[in-house]
Tab-separated table of C-alpha atoms in Angstrom:
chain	number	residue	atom	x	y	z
X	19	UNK	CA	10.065	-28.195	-10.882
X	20	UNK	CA	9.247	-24.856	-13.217
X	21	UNK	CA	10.846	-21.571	-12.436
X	22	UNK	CA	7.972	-20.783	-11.287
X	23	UNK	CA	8.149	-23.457	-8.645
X	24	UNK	CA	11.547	-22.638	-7.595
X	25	UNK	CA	10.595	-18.772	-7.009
X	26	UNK	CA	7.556	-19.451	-5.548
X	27	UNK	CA	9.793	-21.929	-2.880
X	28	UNK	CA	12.558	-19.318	-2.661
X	29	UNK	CA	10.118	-17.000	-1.214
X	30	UNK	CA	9.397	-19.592	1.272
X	31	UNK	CA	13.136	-20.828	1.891
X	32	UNK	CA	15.962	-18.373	1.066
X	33	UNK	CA	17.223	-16.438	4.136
X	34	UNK	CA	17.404	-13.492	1.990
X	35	UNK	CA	14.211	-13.483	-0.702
X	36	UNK	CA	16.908	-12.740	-3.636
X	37	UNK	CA	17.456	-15.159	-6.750
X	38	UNK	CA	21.153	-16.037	-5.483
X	39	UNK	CA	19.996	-17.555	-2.282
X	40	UNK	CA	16.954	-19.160	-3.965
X	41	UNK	CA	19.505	-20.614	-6.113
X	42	UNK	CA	21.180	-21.670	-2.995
X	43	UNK	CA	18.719	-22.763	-0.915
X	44	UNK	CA	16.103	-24.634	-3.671
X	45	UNK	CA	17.085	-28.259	-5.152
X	46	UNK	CA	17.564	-27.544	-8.822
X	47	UNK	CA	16.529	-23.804	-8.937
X	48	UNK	CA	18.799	-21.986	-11.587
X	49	UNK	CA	20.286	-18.348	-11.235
X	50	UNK	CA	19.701	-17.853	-14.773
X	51	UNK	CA	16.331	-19.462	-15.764
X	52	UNK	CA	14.608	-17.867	-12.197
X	53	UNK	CA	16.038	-14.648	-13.637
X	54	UNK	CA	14.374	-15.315	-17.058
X	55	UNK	CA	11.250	-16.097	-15.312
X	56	UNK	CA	11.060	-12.942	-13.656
X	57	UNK	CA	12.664	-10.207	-15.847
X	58	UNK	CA	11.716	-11.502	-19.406
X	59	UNK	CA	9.174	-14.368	-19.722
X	60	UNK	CA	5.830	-13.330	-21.007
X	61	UNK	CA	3.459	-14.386	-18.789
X	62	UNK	CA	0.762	-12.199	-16.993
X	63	UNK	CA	1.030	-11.281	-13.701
X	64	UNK	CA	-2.393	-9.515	-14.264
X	65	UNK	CA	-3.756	-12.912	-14.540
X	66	UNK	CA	-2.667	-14.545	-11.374
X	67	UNK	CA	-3.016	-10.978	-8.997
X	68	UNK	CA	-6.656	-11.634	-10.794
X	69	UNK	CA	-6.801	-16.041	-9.753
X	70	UNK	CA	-5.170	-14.658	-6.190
X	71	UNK	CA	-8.409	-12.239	-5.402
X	72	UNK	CA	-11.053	-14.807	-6.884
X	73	UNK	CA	-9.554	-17.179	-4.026
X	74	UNK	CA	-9.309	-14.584	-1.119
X	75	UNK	CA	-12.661	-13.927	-1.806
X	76	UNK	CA	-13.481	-17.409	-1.662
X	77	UNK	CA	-12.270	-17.285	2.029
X	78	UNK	CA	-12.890	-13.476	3.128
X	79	UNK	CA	-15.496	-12.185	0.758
X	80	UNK	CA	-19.068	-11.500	1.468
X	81	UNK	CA	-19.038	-11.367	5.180
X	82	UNK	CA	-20.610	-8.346	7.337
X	83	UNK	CA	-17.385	-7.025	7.765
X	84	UNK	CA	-15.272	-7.989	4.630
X	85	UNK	CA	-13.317	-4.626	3.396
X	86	UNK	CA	-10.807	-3.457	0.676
X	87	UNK	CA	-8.354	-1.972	2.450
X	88	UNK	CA	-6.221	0.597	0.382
X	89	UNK	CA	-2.513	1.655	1.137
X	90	UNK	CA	1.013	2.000	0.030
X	91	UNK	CA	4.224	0.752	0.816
X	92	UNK	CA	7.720	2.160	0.026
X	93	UNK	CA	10.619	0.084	-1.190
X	94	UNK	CA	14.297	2.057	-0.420
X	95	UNK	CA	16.213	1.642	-3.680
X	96	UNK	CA	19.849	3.268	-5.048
X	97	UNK	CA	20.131	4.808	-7.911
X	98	UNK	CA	17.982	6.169	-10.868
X	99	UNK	CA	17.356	3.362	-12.640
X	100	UNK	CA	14.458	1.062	-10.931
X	101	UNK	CA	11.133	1.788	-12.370
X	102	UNK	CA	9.088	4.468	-10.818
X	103	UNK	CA	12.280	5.243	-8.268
X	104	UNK	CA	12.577	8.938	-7.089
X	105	UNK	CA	13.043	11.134	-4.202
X	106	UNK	CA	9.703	10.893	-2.730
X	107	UNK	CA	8.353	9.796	0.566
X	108	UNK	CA	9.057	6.825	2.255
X	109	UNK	CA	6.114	5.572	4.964
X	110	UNK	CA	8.274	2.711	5.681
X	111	UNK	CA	11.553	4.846	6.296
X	112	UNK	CA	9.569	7.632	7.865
X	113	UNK	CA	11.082	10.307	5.393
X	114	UNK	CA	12.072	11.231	1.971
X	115	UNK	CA	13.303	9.310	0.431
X	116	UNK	CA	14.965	7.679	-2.977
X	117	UNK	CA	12.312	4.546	-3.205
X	118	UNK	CA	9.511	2.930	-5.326
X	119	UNK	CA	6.100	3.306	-3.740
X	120	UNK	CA	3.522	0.704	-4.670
X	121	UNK	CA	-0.343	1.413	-4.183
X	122	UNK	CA	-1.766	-1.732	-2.721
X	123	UNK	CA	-5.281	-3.337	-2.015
X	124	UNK	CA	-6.427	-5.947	0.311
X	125	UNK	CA	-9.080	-8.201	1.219
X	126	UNK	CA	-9.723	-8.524	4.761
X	127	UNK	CA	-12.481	-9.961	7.014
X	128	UNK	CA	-11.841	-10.844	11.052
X	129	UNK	CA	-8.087	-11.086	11.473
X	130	UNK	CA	-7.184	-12.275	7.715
X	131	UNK	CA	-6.179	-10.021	5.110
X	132	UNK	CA	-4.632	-11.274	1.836
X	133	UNK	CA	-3.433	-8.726	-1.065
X	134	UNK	CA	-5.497	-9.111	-4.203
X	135	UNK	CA	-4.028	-6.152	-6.159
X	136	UNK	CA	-1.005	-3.604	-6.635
X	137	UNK	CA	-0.099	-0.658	-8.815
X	138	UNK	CA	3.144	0.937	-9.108
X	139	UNK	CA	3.384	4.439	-8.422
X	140	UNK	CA	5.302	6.433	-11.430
X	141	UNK	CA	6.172	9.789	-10.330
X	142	UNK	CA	5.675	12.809	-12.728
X	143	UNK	CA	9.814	12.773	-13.430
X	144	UNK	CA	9.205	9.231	-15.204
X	145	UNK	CA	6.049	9.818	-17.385
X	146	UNK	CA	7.406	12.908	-18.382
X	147	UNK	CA	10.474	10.779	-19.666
X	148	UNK	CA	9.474	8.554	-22.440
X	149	UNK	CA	13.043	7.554	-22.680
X	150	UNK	CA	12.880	6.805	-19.402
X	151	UNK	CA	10.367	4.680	-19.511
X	152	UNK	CA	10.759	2.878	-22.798
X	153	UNK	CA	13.972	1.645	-20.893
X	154	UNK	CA	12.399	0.518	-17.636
X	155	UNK	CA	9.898	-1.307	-20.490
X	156	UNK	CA	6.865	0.786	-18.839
X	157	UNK	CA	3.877	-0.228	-21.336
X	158	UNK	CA	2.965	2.616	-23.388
X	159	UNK	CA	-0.967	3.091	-22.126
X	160	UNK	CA	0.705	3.463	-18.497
X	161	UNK	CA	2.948	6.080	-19.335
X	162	UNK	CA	0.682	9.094	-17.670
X	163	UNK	CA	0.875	10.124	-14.432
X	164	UNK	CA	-1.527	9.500	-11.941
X	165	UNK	CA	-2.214	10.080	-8.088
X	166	UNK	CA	-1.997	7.576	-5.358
X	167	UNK	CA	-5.667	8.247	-4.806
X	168	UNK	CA	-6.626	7.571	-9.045
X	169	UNK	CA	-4.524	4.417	-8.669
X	170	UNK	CA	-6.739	2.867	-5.521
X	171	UNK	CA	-9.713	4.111	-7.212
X	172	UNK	CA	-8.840	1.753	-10.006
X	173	UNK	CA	-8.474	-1.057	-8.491
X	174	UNK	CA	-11.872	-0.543	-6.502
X	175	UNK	CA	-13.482	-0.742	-9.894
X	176	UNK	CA	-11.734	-3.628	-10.882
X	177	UNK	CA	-12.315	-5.603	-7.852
X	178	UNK	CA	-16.060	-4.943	-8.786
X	179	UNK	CA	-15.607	-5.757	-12.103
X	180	UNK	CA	-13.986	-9.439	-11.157
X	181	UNK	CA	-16.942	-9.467	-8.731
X	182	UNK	CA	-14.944	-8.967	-5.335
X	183	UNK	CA	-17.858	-9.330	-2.462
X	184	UNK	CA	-16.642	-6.502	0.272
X	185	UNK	CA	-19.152	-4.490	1.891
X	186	UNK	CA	-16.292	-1.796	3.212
X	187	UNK	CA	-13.263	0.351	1.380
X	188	UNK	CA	-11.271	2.296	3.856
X	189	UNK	CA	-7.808	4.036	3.485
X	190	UNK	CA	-5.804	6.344	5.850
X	191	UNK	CA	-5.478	9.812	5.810
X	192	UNK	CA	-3.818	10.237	2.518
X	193	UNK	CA	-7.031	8.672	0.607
X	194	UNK	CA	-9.610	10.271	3.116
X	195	UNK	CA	-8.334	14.281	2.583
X	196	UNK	CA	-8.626	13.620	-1.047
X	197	UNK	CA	-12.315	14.924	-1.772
X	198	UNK	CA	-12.800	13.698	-5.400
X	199	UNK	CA	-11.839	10.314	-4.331
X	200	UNK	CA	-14.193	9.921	-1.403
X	201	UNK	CA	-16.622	12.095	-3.381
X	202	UNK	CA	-16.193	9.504	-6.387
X	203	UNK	CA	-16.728	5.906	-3.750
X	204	UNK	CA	-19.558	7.875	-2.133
X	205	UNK	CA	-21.288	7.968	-6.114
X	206	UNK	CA	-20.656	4.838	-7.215
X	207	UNK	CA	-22.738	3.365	-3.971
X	208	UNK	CA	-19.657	2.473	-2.152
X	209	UNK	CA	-19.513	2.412	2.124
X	210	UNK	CA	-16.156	3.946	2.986
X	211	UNK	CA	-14.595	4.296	6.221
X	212	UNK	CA	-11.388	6.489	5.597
X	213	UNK	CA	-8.666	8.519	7.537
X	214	UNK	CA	-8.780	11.971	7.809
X	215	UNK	CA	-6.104	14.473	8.496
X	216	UNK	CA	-6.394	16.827	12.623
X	217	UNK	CA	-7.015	19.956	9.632
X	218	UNK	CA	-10.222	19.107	7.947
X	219	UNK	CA	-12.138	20.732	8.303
X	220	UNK	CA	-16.343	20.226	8.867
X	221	UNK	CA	-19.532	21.862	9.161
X	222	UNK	CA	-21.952	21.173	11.904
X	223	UNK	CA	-25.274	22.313	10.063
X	224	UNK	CA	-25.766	22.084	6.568
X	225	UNK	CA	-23.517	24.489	4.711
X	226	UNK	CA	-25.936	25.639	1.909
X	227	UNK	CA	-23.390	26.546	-0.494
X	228	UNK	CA	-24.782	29.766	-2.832
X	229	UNK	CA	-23.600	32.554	-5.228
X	230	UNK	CA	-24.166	35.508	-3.135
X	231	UNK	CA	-26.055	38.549	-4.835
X	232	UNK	CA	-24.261	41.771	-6.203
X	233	UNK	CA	-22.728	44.205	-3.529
X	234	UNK	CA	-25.085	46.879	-5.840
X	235	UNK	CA	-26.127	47.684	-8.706
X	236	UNK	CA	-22.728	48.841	-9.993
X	237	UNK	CA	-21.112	45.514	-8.805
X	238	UNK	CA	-20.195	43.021	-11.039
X	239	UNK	CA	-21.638	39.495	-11.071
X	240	UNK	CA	-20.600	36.842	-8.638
X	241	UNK	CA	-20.025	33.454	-9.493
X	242	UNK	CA	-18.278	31.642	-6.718
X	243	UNK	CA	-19.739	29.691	-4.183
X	244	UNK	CA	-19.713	30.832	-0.632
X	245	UNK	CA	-20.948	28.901	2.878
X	246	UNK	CA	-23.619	30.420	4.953
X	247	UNK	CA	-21.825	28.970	8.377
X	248	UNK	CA	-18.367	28.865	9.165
X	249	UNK	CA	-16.290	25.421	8.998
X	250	UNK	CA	-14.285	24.089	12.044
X	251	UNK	CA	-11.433	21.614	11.905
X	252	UNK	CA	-11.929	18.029	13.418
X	253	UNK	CA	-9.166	18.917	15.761
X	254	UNK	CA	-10.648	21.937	17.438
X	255	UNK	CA	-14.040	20.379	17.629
X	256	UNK	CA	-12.527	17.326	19.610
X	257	UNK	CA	-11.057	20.020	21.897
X	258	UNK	CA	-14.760	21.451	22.574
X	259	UNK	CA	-16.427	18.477	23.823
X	260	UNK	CA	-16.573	17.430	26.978
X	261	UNK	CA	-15.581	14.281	28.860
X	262	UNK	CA	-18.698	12.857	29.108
X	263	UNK	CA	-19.135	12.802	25.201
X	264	UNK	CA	-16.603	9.813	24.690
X	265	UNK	CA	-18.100	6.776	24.125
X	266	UNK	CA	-16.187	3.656	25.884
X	267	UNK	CA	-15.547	0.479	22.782
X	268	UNK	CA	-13.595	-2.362	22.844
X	269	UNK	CA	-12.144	-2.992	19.030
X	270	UNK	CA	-11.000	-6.368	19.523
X	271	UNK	CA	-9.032	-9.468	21.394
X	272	UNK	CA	-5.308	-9.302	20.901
X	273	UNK	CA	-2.610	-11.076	22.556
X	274	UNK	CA	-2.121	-8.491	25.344
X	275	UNK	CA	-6.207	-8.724	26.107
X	276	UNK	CA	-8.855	-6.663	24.678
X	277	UNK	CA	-8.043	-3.253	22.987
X	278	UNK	CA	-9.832	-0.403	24.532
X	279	UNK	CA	-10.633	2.801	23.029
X	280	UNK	CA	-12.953	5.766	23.221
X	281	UNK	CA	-14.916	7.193	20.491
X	282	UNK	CA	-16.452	10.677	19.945
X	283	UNK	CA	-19.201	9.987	16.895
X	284	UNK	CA	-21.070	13.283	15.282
X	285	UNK	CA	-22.734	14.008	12.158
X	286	UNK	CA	-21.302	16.391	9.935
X	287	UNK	CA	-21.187	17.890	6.549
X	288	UNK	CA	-18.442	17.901	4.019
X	289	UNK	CA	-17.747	20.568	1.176
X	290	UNK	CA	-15.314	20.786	-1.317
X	291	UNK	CA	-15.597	24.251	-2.249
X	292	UNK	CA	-17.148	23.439	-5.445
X	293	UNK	CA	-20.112	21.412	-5.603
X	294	UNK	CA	-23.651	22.949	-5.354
X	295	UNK	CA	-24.374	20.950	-2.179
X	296	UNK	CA	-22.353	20.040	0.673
X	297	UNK	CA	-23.111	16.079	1.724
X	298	UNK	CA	-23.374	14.820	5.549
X	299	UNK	CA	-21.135	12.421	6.623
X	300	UNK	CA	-20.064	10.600	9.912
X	301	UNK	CA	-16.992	11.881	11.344
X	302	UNK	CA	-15.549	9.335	14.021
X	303	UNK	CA	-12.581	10.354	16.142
X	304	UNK	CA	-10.793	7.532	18.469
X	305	UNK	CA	-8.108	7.761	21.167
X	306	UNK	CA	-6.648	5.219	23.700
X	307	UNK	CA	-8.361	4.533	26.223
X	308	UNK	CA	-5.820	4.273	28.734
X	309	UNK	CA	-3.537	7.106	27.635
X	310	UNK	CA	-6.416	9.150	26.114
X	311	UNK	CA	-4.144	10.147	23.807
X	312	UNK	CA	-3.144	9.358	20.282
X	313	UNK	CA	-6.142	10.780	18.529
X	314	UNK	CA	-7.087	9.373	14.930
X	315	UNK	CA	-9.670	11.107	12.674
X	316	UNK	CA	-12.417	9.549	10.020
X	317	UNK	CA	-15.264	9.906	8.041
X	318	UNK	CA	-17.753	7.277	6.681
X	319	UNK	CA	-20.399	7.879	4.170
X	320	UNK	CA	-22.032	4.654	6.206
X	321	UNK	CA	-25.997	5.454	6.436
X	322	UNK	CA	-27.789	5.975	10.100
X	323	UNK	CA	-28.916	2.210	9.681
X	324	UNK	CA	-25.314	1.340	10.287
X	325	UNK	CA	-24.243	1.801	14.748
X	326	UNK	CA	-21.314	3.870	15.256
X	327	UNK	CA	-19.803	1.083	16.949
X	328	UNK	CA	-19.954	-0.420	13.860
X	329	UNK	CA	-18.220	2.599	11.961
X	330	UNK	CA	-15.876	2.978	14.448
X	331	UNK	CA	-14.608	-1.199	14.292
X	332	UNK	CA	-14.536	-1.251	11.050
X	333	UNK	CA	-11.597	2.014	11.309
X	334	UNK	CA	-10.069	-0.251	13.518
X	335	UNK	CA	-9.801	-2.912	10.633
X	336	UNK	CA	-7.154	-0.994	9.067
X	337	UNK	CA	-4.681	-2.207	11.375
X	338	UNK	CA	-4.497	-5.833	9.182
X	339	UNK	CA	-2.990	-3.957	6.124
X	340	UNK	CA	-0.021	-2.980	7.883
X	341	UNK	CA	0.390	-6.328	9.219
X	342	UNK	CA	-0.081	-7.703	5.603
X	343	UNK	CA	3.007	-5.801	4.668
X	344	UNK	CA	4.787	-7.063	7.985
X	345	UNK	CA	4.044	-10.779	6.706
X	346	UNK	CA	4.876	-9.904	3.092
X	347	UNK	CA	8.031	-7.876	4.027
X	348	UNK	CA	9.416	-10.436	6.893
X	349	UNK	CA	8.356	-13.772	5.524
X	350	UNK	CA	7.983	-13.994	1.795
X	351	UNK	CA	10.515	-11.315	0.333
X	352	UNK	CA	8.127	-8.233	-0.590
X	353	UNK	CA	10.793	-6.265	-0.472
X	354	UNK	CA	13.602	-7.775	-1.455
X	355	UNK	CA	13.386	-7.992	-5.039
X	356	UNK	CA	16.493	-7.069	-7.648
X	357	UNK	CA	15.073	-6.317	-10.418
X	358	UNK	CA	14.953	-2.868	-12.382
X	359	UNK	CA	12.138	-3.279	-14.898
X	360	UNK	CA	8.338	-2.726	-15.178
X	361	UNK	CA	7.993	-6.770	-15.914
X	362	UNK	CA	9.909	-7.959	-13.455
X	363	UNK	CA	8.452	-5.705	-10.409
X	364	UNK	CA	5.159	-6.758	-11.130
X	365	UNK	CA	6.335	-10.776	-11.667
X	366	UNK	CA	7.759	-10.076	-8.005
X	367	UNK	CA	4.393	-8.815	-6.500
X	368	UNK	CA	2.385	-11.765	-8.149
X	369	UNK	CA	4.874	-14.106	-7.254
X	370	UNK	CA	4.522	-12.728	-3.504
X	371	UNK	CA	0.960	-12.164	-3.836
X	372	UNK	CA	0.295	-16.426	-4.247
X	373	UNK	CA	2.390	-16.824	-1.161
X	374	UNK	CA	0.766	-14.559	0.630
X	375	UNK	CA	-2.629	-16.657	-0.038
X	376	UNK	CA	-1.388	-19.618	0.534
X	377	UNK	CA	-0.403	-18.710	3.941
X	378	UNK	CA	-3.877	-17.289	4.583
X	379	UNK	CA	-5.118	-20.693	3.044
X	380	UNK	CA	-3.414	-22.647	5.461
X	381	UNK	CA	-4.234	-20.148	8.674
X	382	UNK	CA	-8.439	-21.119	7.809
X	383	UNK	CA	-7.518	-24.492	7.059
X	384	UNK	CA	-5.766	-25.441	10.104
X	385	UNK	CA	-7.476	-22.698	12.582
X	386	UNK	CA	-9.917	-24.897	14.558
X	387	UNK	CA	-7.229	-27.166	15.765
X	388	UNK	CA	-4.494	-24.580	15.885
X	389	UNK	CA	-5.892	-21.052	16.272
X	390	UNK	CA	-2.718	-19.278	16.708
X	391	UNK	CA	-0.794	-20.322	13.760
X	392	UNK	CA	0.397	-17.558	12.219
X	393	UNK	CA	2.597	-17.047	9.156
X	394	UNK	CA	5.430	-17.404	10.501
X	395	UNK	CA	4.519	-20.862	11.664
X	396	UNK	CA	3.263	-21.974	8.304
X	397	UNK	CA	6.841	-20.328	6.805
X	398	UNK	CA	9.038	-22.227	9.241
X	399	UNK	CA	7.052	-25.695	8.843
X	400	UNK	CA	7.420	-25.010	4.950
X	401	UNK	CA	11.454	-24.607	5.483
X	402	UNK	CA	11.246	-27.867	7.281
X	403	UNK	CA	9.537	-29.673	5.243
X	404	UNK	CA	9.915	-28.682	1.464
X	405	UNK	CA	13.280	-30.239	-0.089
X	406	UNK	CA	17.034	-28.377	0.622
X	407	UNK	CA	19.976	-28.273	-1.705
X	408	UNK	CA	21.842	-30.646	-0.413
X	409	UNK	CA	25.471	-28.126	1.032
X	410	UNK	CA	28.633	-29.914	1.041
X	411	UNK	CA	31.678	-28.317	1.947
X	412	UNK	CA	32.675	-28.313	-1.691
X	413	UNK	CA	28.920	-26.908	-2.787
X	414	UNK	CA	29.446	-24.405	0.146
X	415	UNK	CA	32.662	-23.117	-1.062
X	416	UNK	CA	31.457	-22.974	-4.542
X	417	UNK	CA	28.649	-20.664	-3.120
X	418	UNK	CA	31.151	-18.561	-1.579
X	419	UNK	CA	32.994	-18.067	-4.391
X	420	UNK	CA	29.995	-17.114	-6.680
X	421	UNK	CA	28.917	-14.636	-4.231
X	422	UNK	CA	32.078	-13.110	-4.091
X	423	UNK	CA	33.106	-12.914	-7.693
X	424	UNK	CA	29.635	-11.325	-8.648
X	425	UNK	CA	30.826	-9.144	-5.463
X	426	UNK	CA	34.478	-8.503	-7.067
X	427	UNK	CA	32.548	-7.236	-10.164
X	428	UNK	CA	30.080	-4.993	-8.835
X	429	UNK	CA	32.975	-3.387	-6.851
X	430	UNK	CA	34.994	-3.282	-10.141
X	431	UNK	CA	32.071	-2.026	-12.280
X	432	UNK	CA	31.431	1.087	-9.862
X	433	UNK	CA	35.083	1.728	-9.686
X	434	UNK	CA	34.701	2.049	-13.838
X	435	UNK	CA	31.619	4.308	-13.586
X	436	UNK	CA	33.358	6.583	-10.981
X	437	UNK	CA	36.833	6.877	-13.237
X	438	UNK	CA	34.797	7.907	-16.112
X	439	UNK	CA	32.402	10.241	-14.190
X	440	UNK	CA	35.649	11.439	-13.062
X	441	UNK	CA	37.631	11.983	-16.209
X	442	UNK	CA	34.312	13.163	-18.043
X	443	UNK	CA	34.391	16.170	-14.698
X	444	UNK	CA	37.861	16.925	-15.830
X	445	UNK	CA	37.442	17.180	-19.579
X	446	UNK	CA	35.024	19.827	-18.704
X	447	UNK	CA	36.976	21.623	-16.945
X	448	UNK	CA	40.114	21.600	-18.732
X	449	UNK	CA	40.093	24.670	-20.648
X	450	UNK	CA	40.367	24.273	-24.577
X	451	UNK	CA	43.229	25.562	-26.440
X	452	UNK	CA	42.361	28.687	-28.617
C-alpha cells in the first residue's frame, strides 16, 4: 500500500490521527515516507478537494434543498510557527485565541453534508511578512490578505465553476452582517439564507436613499446619501410584535422527536449606506418553541415564490456543518494534524476531506437496510475490519521507546531554546565595558 493508503487508513485507525500512531496502528505504514507524503510530495490537493465535490454532488447535488453551507473552524496551535497561526478567535475554544482558522464549504442535502472545499485563513501579521511566509512555503499569488467573507465567496464561484448543483448558500452571522458579501451572492443570482447579528439593523418601508438639497443658498453641496425613514434593529422589532405573530414549524425528526420552533417572517429592506437603492429582503427570526427563548436572526434574498417555511428550514440546515466538523474532528483526525507548512495543511484537509466522503458514501449506500448508521459506525466497522500491525510485546516496547526518545528530545530541544533565550536576556542586560 502507497502513503497515501496508509494515511488515508490512519485516519480511519490510529487512536490519535497523528503519523506516529498511524505508523503504529497501519501494517507497513512508515513514519518517514507518510511524513514525505504529507509535508513534501508534489501532488495537488486542489485536485482531489476538486474529485471529492464532483462525488458529493453525485450524491447531494441538485435536490430542492441541496445547499453550500459556509463556515470556519479553529485549530488551537503553540507557537508562531504553523502557517496562518495568530492570536485570533477561536469558535471552537470559545475565545481568543493562538490557532489557525480554516474557511470551509459544504455540500449538504437532508441529513448528509460532506466538505467539498477549504481555505486557510492568513491573518494580516503573515501576509505582511514575506519572510514569514516564504518559510511556511505560502505560494506567492496567496500572499495577500483577505477576509473570511472574500475567502467563502471564492469558493462559491468555484463550486459554480466545477458545476456544483446547490440551489442554497447560507452562513452564520459572521457572513450574513457582511453587506458586500450578501450584496455580491444576491448579484450573481445566488438564493442565500444567512445569519444575522440581534444589531442589524432594517427598514420596514422602502428607504429611498437621496442626496438631500442645500440647507440655502449659501450652503455648500451635499453629496451623501441619507434615508427618508428611520432603521430599527432586528432585535427591537422582535420585541414589538405580539404573541400571536409567531408562526408554529417543526424543522425536522431527530432522535429526541421532532424539533419545534416558532418563526416570526417579515419583509424588509436592507441598506448599506452607500448604494443608490436599498433592496428588500426576508428577515426570518426563530426561537424554541418550548423555552421561547434562544432567538436566532436571518435574512434570505429567496423570492415571494419561495414559503417562509421553506426559508425558515432551510436556516435550520445549518445545523449539519457543525456536525460535519464533529465527524471530521472526532472520527477522522481534522484536527489533529502536525505539520507546520502551507503543503502539508492542505495535504491534511484533502486527505480528511476523502474520508469524510467515503463515510457519507457508505451512510447512502447502506441507509435502506440500516438507517441509523452513522459515522461512527462505519469508523468502528473500518477498525475491525481493515488489517492491524500485528503488537508483540517486543513491537510494543519498541513503540514505547520511540515515543519516548522523540519525547526525551523535544524536552531536551526546549530546554536548549530556553538556555539561549536566557543567556541572549542576559547579554542584553549586562552592561558593556566603556
Amino acid at each position: 500500500m502507497e502513503p497515501a493508503g496508509h494515511y488515508l487508513c490512519g485516519l480511519f485507525q490510529a487512536t490519535k490521527k497523528n503519523m506516529e500512531r498511524m505508523e503504529e496502528a497501519v501494517p507497513e505504514a512508515d513514519y518517514e515516507q507518510v511524513q514525505h507524503f504529507l509535508s513534501e510530495s508534489p501532488w495537488s490537493s486542489q485536485a482531489v478537494m476538486k474529485q471529492v465535490a464532483r462525488d458529493a454532488d453525485r450524491l447531494l447535488g441538485g435536490r430542492p434543498d441541496s445547499s453550500f453551507l459556509i463556515d470556519e473552524s479553529g485549530f488551537t496551535k503553540k507557537g508562531i510557527h504553523s502557517v496562518g497561526v495568530a492570536r485570533q478567535y477561536n469558535g471552537r475554544a470559545g475565545k481568543i485565541d493562538n490557532c489557525q482558522v480554516g474557511v470551509f464549504a459544504t455540500l449538504s442535502s437532508g441529513t448528509s453534508v460532506c466538505p467539498v472545499d477549504v481555505r486557510l485563513y492568513l491573518p494580516k501579521e503573515w501576509t505582511k511578512d514575506a519572510a514569514r511566509c516564504r518559510s511556511a512555503g505560502v505560494p506567492t499569488a496567496q500572499r495577500r490578505h483577505r477576509t473570511k467573507q472574500v475567502l467563502a465567496l471564492e469558493m462559491v464561484q468555484a463550486a459554480r465553476q466545477q458545476g456544483l448543483r446547490f440551489h442554497w448558500v447560507q452562513g452564520d452571522g459572521a457572513y450574513g452582517h457582511d453587506m458586500k458579501f450578501c450584496q455580491a451572492l444576491a448579484d450573481q443570482a445566488e438564493r442565500f439564507v444567512v445569519g444575522v447579528h440581534k444589531t442589524q439593523r432594517i427598514y420596514l418601508e422602502d428607504p429611498r436613499p437621496a442626496v438631500p438639497a442645500k440647507a440655502g443658498p449659501r450652503g455648500r453641496r451635499r453629496t451623501r446619501l441619507q434615508t427618508q425613514v428611520q432603521p430599527i434593529t432586528v432585535e427591537k422589532w422582535r420585541r414589538q410584535q405580539p404573541p400571536e405573530a409567531w408562526q408554529p414549524l417543526t424543522l425536522r425528526e431527530t432522535t429526541k422527536g421532532s424539533l419545534e420552533v416558532e418563526v416570526l417572517h417579515q419583509w424588509v429592506w436592507v441598506w448599506d449606506g452607500k448604494s443608490p437603492q436599498a433592496r428588500r429582503w426576508r428577515l426570518i427570526v426563530q426561537r424554541d418553541a418550548a423555552t421561547q427563548a434562544e432567538y436566532k436572526y436571518a435574512w434570505s434574498n429567496a423570492g415571494a415564490e419561495v414559503s417562509w417555511e421553506t426559508v425558515a428550514r432551510q436556516h435550520g440546515q445549518r445545523y449539519w456543518i457543525e456536525r460535519a466538523f464533529e465527524d471530521g474532528k472526532g472520527q477522522v483526525g481534522l484536527g489533529d494534524y502536525q505539520v507546520r507548512g502551507w503543503l502539508a495543511w492542505h495535504h491534511h484537509m484533502a486527505m480528511v476531506m476523502l474520508a469524510m466522503l467515503f463515510l457519507v458514501e457508505e451512510r447512502h449506500t447502506h441507509q435502506t437496510e440500516v438507517p441509523l448508521l452513522s459515522c461512527s459506525d462505519v469508523v468502528d466497522l473500518l477498525c475491525y475490519a481493515l488489517p492491524k500491525r500485528k503488537i508483540s510485546r517486543e513491537e510494543l516496547l519498541r513503540q514505547m521507546r520511540t515515543r519516548h526518545a522523540k519525547r526525551q528530545a523535544s524536552i531536551e530541544g526546549a530546554r536548549r531554546r530556553q538556555q539561549a533565550r536566557r543567556a541572549e536576556r542576559q547579554q542584553r542586560q549586562t552592561p558593556s565595558k566603556p
